[in-house]
Coordinates of C-alpha atoms and ligand atoms in Angstrom, one line a residue:
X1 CA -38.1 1.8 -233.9
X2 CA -36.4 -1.4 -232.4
X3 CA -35.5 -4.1 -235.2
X4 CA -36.8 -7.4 -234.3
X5 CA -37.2 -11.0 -235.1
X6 CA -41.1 -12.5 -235.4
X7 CA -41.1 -16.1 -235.0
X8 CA -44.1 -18.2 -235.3
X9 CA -43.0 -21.6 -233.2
X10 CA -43.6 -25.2 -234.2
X11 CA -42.0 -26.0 -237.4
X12 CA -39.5 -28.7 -237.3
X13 CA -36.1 -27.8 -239.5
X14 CA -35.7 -29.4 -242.2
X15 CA -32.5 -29.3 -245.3
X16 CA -29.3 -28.1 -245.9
X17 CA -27.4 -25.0 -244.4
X18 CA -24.1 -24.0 -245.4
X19 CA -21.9 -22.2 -242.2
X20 CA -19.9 -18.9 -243.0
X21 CA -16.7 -17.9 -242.2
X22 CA -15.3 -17.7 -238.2
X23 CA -16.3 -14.3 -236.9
X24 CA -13.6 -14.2 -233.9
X25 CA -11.0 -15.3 -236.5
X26 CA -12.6 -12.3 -239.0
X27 CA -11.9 -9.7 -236.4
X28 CA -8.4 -10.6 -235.2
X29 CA -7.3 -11.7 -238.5
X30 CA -8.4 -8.2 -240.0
X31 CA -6.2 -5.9 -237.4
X32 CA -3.2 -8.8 -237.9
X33 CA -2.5 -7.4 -241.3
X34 CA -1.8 -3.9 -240.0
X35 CA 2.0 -6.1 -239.3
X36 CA 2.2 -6.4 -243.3
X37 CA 3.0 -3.4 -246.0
X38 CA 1.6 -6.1 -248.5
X39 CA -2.0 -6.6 -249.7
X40 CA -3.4 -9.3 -248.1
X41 CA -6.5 -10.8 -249.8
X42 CA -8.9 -12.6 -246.9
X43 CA -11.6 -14.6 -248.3
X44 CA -14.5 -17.1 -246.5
X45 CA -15.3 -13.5 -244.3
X46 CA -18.6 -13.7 -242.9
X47 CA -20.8 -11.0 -243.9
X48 CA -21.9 -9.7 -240.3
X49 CA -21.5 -5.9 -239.0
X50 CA -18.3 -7.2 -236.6
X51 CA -16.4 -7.8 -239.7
X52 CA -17.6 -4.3 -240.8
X53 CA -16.6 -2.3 -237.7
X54 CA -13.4 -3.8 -238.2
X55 CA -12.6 -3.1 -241.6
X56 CA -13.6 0.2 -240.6
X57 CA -11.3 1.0 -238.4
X58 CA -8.3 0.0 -240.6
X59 CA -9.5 2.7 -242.7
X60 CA -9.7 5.1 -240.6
X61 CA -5.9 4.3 -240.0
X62 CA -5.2 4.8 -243.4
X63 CA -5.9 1.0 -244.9
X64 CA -7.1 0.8 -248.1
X65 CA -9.8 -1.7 -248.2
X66 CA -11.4 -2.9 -251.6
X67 CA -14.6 -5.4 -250.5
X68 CA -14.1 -8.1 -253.7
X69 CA -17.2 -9.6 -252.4
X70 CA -19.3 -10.4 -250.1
X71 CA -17.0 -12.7 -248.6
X72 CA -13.8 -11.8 -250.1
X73 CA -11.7 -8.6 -249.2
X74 CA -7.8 -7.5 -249.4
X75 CA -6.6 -5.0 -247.0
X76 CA -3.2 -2.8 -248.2
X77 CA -1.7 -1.2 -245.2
X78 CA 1.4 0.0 -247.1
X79 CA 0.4 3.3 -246.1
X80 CA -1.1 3.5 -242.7
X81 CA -1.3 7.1 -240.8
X82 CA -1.8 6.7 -237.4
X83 CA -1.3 4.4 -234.5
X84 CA -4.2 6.0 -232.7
X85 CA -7.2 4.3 -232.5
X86 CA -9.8 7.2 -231.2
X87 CA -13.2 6.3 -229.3
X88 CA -15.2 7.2 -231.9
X89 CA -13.8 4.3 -234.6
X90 CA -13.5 1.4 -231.6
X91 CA -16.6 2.2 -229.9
X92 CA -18.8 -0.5 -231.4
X93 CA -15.6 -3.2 -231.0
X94 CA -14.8 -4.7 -228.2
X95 CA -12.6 -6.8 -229.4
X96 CA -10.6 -3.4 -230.6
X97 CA -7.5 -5.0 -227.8
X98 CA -6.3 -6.9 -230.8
X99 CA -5.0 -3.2 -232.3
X100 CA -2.7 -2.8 -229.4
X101 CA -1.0 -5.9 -230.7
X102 CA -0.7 -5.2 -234.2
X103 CA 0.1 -1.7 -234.1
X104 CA 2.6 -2.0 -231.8
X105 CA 4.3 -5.0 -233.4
X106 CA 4.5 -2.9 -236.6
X107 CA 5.0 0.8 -235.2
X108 CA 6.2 0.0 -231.8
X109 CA 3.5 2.2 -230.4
X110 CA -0.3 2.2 -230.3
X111 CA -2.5 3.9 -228.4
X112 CA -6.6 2.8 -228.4
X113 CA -9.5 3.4 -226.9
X114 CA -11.0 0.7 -225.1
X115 CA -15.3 0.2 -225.0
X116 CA -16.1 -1.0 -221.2
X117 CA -17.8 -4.1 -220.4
X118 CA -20.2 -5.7 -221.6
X119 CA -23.5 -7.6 -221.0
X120 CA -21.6 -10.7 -219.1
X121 CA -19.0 -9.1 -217.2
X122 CA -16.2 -7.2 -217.1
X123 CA -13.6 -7.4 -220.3
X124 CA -10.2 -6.9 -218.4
X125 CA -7.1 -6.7 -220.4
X126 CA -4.4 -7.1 -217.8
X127 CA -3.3 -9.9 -218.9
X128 CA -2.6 -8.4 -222.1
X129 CA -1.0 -6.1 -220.6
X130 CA 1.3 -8.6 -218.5
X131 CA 2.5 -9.9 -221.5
X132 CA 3.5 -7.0 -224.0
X133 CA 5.4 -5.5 -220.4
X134 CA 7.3 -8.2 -220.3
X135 CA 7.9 -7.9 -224.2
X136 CA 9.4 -4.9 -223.2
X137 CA 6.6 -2.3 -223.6
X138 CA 5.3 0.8 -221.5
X139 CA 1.5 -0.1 -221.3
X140 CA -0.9 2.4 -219.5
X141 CA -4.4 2.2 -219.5
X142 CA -5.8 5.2 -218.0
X143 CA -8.2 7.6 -219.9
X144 CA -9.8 4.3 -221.0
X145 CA -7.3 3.9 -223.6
X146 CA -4.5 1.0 -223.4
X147 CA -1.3 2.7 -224.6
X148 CA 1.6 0.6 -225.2
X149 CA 5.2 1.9 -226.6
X150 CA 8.5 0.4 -226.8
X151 CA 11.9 1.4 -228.1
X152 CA 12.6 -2.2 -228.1
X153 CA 9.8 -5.2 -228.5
X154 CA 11.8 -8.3 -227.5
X155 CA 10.5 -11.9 -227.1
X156 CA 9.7 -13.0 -223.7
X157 CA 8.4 -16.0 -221.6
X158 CA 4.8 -15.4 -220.7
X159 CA 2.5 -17.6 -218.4
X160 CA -1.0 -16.8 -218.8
X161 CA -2.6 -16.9 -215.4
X162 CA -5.8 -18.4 -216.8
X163 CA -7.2 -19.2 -220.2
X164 CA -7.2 -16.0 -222.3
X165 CA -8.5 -16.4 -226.0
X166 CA -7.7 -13.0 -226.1
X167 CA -4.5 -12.4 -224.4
X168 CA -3.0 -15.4 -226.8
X169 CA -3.8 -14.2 -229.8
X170 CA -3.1 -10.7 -229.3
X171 CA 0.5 -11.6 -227.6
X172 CA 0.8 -13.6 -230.7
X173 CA 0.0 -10.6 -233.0
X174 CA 2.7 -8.5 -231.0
X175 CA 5.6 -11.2 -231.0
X176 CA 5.9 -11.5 -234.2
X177 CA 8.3 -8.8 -235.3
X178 CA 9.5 -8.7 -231.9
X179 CA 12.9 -9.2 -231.5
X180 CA 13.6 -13.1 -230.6
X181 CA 11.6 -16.0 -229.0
X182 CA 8.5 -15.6 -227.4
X183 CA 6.4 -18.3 -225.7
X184 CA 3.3 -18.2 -224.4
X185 CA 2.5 -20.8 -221.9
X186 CA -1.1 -22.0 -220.5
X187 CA -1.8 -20.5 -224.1
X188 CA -6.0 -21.1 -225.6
X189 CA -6.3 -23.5 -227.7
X190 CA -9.7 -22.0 -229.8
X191 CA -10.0 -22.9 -233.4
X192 CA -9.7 -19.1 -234.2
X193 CA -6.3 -19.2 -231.8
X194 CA -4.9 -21.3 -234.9
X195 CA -6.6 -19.8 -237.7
X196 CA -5.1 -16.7 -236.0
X197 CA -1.4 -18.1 -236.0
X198 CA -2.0 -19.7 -239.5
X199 CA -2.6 -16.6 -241.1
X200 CA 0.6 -15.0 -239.4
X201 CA 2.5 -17.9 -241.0
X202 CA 1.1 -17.0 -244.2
X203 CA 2.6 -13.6 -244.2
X204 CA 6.1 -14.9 -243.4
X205 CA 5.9 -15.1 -239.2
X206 CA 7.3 -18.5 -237.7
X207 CA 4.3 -19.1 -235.4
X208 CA 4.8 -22.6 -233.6
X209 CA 2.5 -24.6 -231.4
X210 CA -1.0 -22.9 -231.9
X211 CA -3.6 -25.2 -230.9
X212 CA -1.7 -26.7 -227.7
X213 CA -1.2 -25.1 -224.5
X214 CA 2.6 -24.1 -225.3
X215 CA 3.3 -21.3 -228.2
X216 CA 7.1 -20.1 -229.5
X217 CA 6.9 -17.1 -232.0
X218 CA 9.8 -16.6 -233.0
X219 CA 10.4 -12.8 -234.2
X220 CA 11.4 -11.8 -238.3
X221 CA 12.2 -8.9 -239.4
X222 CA 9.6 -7.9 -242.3
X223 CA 5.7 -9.8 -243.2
X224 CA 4.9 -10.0 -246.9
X225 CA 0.9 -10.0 -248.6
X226 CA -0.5 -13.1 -248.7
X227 CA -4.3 -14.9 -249.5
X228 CA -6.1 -16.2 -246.4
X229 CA -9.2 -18.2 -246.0
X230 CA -11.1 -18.3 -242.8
X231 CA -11.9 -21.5 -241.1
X232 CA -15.4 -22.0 -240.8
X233 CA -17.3 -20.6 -237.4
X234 CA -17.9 -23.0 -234.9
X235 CA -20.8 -21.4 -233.0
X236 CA -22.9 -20.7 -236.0
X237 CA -22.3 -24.3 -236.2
X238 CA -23.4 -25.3 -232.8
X239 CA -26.3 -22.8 -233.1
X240 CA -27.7 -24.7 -235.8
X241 CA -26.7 -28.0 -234.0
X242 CA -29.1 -26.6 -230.9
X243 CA -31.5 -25.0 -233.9
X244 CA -31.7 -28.3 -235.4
X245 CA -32.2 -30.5 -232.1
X246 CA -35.0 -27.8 -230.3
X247 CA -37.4 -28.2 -233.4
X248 CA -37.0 -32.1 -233.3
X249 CA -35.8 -31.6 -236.8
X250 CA -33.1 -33.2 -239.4
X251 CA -30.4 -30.8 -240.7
X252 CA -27.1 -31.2 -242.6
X253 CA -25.0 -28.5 -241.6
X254 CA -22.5 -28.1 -244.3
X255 CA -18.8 -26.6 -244.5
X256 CA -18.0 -27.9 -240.9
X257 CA -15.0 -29.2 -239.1
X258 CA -16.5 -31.8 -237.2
X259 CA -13.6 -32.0 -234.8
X260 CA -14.2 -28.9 -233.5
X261 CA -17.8 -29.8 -232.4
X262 CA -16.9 -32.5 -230.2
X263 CA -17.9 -31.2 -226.8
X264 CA -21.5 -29.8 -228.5
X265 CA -21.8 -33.2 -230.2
X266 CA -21.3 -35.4 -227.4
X267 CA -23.4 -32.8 -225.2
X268 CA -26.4 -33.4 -227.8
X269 CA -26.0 -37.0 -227.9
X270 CA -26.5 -37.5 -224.0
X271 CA -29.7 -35.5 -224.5
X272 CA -31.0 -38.1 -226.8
X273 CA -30.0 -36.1 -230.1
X274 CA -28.4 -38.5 -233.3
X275 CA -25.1 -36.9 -234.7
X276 CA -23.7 -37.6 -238.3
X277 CA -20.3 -36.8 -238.8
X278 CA -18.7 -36.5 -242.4
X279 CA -15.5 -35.5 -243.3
X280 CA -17.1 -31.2 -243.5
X281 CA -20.5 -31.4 -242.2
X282 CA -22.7 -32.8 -239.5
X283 CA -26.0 -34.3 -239.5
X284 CA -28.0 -33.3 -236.8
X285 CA -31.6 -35.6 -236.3
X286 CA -34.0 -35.6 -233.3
X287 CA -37.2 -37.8 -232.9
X288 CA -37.4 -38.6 -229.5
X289 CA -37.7 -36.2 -226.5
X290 CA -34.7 -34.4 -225.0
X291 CA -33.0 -35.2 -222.0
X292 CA -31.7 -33.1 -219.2
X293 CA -27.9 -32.7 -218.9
X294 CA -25.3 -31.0 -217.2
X295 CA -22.7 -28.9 -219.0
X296 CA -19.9 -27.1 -217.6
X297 CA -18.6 -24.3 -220.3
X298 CA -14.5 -24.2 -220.0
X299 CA -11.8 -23.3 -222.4
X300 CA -11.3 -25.3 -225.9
X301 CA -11.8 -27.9 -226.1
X302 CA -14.6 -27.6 -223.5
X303 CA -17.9 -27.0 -223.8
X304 CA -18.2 -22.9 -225.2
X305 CA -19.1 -20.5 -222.9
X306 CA -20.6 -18.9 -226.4
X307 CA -23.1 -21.6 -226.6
X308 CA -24.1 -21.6 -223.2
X309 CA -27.2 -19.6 -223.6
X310 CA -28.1 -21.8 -226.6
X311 CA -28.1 -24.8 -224.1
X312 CA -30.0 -23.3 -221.9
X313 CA -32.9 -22.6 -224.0
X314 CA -32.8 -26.2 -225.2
X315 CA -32.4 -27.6 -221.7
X316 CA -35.5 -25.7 -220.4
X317 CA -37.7 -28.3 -222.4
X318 CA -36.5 -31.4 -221.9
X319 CA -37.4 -34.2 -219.3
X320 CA -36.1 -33.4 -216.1
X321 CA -33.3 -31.1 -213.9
X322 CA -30.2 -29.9 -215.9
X323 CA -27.7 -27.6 -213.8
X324 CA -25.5 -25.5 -216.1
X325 CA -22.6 -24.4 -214.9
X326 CA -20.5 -20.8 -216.5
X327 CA -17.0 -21.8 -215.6
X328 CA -15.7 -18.4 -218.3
X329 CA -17.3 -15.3 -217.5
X330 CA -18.9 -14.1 -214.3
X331 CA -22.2 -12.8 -215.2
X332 CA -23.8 -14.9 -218.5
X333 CA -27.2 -15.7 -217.1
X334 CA -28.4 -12.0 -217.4
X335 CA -30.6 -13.1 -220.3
X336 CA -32.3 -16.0 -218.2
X337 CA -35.4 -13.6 -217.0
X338 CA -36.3 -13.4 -220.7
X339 CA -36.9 -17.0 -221.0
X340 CA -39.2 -17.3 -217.8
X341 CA -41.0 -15.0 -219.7
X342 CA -41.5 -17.6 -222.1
X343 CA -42.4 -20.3 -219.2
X344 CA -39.3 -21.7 -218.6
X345 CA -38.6 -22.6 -214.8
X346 CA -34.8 -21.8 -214.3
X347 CA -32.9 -20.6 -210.8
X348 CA -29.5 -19.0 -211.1
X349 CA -27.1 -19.3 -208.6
X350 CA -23.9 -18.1 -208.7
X351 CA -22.7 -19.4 -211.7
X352 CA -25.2 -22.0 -212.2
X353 CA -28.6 -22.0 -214.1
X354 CA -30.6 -24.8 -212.2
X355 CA -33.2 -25.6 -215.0
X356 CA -36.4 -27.6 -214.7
X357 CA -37.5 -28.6 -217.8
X358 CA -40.9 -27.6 -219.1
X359 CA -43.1 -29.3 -221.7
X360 CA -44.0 -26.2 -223.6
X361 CA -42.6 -22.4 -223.8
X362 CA -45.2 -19.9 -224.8
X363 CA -44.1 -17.4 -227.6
X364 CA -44.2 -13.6 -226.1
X365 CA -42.3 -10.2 -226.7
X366 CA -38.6 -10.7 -225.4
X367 CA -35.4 -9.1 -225.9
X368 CA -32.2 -10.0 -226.9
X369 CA -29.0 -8.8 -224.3
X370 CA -26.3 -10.0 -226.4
X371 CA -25.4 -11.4 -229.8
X372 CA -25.6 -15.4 -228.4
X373 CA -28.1 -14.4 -225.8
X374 CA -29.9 -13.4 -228.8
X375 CA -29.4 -16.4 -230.8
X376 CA -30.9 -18.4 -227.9
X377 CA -34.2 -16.4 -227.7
X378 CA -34.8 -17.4 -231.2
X379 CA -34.0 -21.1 -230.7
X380 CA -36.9 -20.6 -227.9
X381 CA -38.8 -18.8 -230.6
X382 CA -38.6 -21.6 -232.5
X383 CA -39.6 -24.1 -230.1
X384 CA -42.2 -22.0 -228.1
X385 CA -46.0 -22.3 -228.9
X386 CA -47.5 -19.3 -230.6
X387 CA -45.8 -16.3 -231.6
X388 CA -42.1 -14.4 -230.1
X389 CA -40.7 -11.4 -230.7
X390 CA -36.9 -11.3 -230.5
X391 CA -36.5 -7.2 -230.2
X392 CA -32.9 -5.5 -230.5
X393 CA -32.2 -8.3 -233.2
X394 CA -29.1 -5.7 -233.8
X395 CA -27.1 -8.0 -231.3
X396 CA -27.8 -11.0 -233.9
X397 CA -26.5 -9.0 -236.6
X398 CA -23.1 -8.5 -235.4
X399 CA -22.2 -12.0 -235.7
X400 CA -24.8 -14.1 -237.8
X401 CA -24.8 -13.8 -241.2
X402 CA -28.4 -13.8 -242.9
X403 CA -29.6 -15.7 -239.6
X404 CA -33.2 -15.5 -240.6
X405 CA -32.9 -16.1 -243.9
X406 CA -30.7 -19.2 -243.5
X407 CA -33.3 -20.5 -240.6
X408 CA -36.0 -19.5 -243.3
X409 CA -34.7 -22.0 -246.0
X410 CA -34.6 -24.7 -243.3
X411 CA -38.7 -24.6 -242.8
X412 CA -38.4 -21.9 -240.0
X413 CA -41.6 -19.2 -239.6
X414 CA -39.4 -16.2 -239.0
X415 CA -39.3 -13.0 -240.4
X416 CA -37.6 -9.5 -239.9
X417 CA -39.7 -6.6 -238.5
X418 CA -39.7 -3.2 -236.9
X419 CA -41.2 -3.2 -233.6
X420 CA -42.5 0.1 -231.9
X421 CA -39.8 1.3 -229.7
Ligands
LIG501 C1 -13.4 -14.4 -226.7 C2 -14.6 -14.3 -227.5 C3 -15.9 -14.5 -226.7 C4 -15.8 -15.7 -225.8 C5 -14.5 -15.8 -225.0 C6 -14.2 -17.1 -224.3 C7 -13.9 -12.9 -229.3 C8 -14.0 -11.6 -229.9 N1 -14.6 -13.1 -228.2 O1 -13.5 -13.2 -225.8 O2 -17.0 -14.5 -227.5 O3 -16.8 -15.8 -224.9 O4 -13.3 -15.6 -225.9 O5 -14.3 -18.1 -225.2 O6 -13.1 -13.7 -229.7 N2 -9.7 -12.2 -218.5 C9 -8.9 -11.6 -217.5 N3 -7.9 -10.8 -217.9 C10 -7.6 -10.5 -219.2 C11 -8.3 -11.2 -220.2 C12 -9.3 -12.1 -219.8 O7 -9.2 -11.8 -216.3 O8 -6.6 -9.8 -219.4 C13 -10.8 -13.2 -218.2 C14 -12.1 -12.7 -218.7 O9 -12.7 -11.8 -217.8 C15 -12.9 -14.0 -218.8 C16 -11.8 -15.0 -219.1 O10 -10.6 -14.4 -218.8 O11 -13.5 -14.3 -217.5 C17 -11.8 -15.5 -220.6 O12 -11.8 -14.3 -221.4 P1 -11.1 -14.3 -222.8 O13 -10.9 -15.7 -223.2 O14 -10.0 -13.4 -222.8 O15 -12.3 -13.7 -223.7 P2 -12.2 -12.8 -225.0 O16 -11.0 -13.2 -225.7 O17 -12.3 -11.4 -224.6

């Protein structure tokens, strides 16, 4: 049995819906505190299986864990066993690169497995490797596990290449109990990037810069406990933004930063969406039709390659020719042939999805490839005539939490279901 979203299209959305915590903050923030022997106490986690993975893999490295709530968790690492994280724990992660850095800013060594690529490309980590060499480290990655040992972690001046959400916050993670300066130039600017460096700071690390292209760690010698709170997630945001405009609805979408919705906001607007801004949430109100629009997905504070798919979906019913373009990863437009399924008329070349907008998509079996790809068959769902099913809705999962119930509250026909394999 395949788990699957049913979705009877149509209904315009309609309310309130409150935005859970940042799930690319969640899972670097959670390996971070592997640098502490305190208890640190993270709260505003969104309750998604990413955030799970992660917290179990800290205990398999000897973390004790105690889930508060829901939302709420504190993580004591005074008494972690191993540096090793085996395939079987990092498996389900790819985002697991973020141990390398906090295991081997705290033990100096750390050696773990590595999951390949996924659904839009390759997920190369030499960049991360670049860096923690020239912080002194031995990094090998063969076996497909990235190994890195030092006898001594200083600071160094790294210039990323290109724009590496990634590679910054994990050379973050590792500088901080290095010995000295680091900088990390050409450095991502992401909300999470910040969050990242923000919680660092509130376990004691001197963390400067996060947020512009230019970052100086400088090393100490020892990180206390502390209590975090995660920013709120800024593609759940702009799912509901494209949620919200595909139905021709009116939604509030509370606990926001506005700020970091710019490049979706003004994206909407051009396609004849109105946008509200308050000081922590965002109106989001469509009457008329939707224009076509070209988007180019590029670092923060560009347009997110995470929403791209979203876009898409929205793009293949409005008036006219929109040419997307994926500046990030090399491959996102695997998902595409799903929504010609559903009667949209897109071309890819390259990366660029050449979309000619339809009036109406037809609700029919599809299949999610990814976790956004996923998001963005539902938003067609939504819009489509007659009835979609959204199979391997397990993608969803891993980064939404209670999608379909928070969709459901808003006036959405959608419902969780077990489809025949
Ligand atoms: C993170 C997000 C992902 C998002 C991406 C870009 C998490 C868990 N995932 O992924 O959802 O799509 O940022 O916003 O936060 N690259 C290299 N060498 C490296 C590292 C990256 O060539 O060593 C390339 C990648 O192939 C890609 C580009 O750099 O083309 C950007 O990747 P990166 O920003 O590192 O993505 P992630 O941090 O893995």
């Amino acid at each position: 049995m395949l788990g699957a979203f049913k979705i009877n299209g149509g209904n315009q959305l309609h309310g309130n819906v409150q935005i859970s915590g940042a799930k690319n903050a969640a899972i670097a923030i959670i390996p971070a505190s592997l640098l502490s022997e305190g208890v640190c106490r993270i709260e505003n986690l969104p309750y998604i299986k990413d955030v799970n993975y992660m917290l179990e893999i800290l205990e398999k490295l000897g973390s004790k864990v105690t889930r508060v709530s829901d939302h709420i968790v504190e993580i004591d690492n005074s008494n972690i066993t191993s540096h090793v994280a085996d395939y079987d724990i990092v498996q389900r992660m790819r985002a697991s690169y973020y141990l390398v850095g906090a295991l081997l800013g705290r033990f100096k060594k750390a050696a773990v497995s590595m999951p390949g690529g996924c659904n839009f490309g390759e997920r190369p980590v030499n960049l991360h490797k670049k860096g923690f060499e020239l912080m002194g480290a031995d990094v090998n990655l063969q076996g497909g596990i990235f190994a890195a040992e030092a006898t001594h972690l200083h600071g160094a001046n790294i210039y990323c290449d290109l724009v590496s959400v990634g590679t910054t916050i994990n050379l973050m993670i590792g500088a901080v109990l290095a010995d000295g300066l680091t900088t990390i130039e050409n450095a991502a600017k992401e909300p999470h990037v910040v969050d990242v460096a923000n919680f660092l700071n509130s376990m004691g690390a001197n963390v400067k810069g996060a947020g512009t292209d230019s970052i100086r760690i400088k090393g100490v010698k020892k990180l206390s406990g502390c209590t975090y709170s995660l920013i709120p997630d800024q593609i759940e945001v702009g799912t509901f933004m494209m949620a919200a405009a595909a139905t021709g609805g009116d939604v509030t979408i509370e606990n926001v930063i506005p700020k970091h919705m710019d490049a979706v906001s003004a994206k909407l607007v051009e396609m004849g969406v109105d946008i509200i801004e308050n000081d922590e949430s965002i109106r989001v109100k469509r009457t008329g039709p939707l224009k076509c629009a070209n988007v180019k997905t590029l670092p923060y504070p560009g347009f997110p390659t995470d929403l791209q798919p979203l876009i898409v979906a929205l793009l293949a019913s409005a008036n006219g020719t929109s040419i997307v373009n994926e500046d990030v990863w090399e491959n996102r437009f695997q998902y595409v042939g799903e929504l010609r399924r559903m009667g949209a008329n897109i071309t890819v070349n390259g990366r660029a999805a050449i979309i000619q907008g339809t009036k109406h998509l037809v609700g029919c079996p599809i299949t999610a490839t990814d976790l956004r790809a996923g998001a963005a068959m539902v938003i067609a769902g939504l819009m489509a005539d007659g009835e979609t099913i959204v199979n391997e809705n397990k993608y969803i999962d891993r980064g939404y939490e209670y999608f379909e119930t928070k969709l459901r509250n808003l006036g959405a026909d959608i419902e969780r279901i077990d489809s025949e394999d």
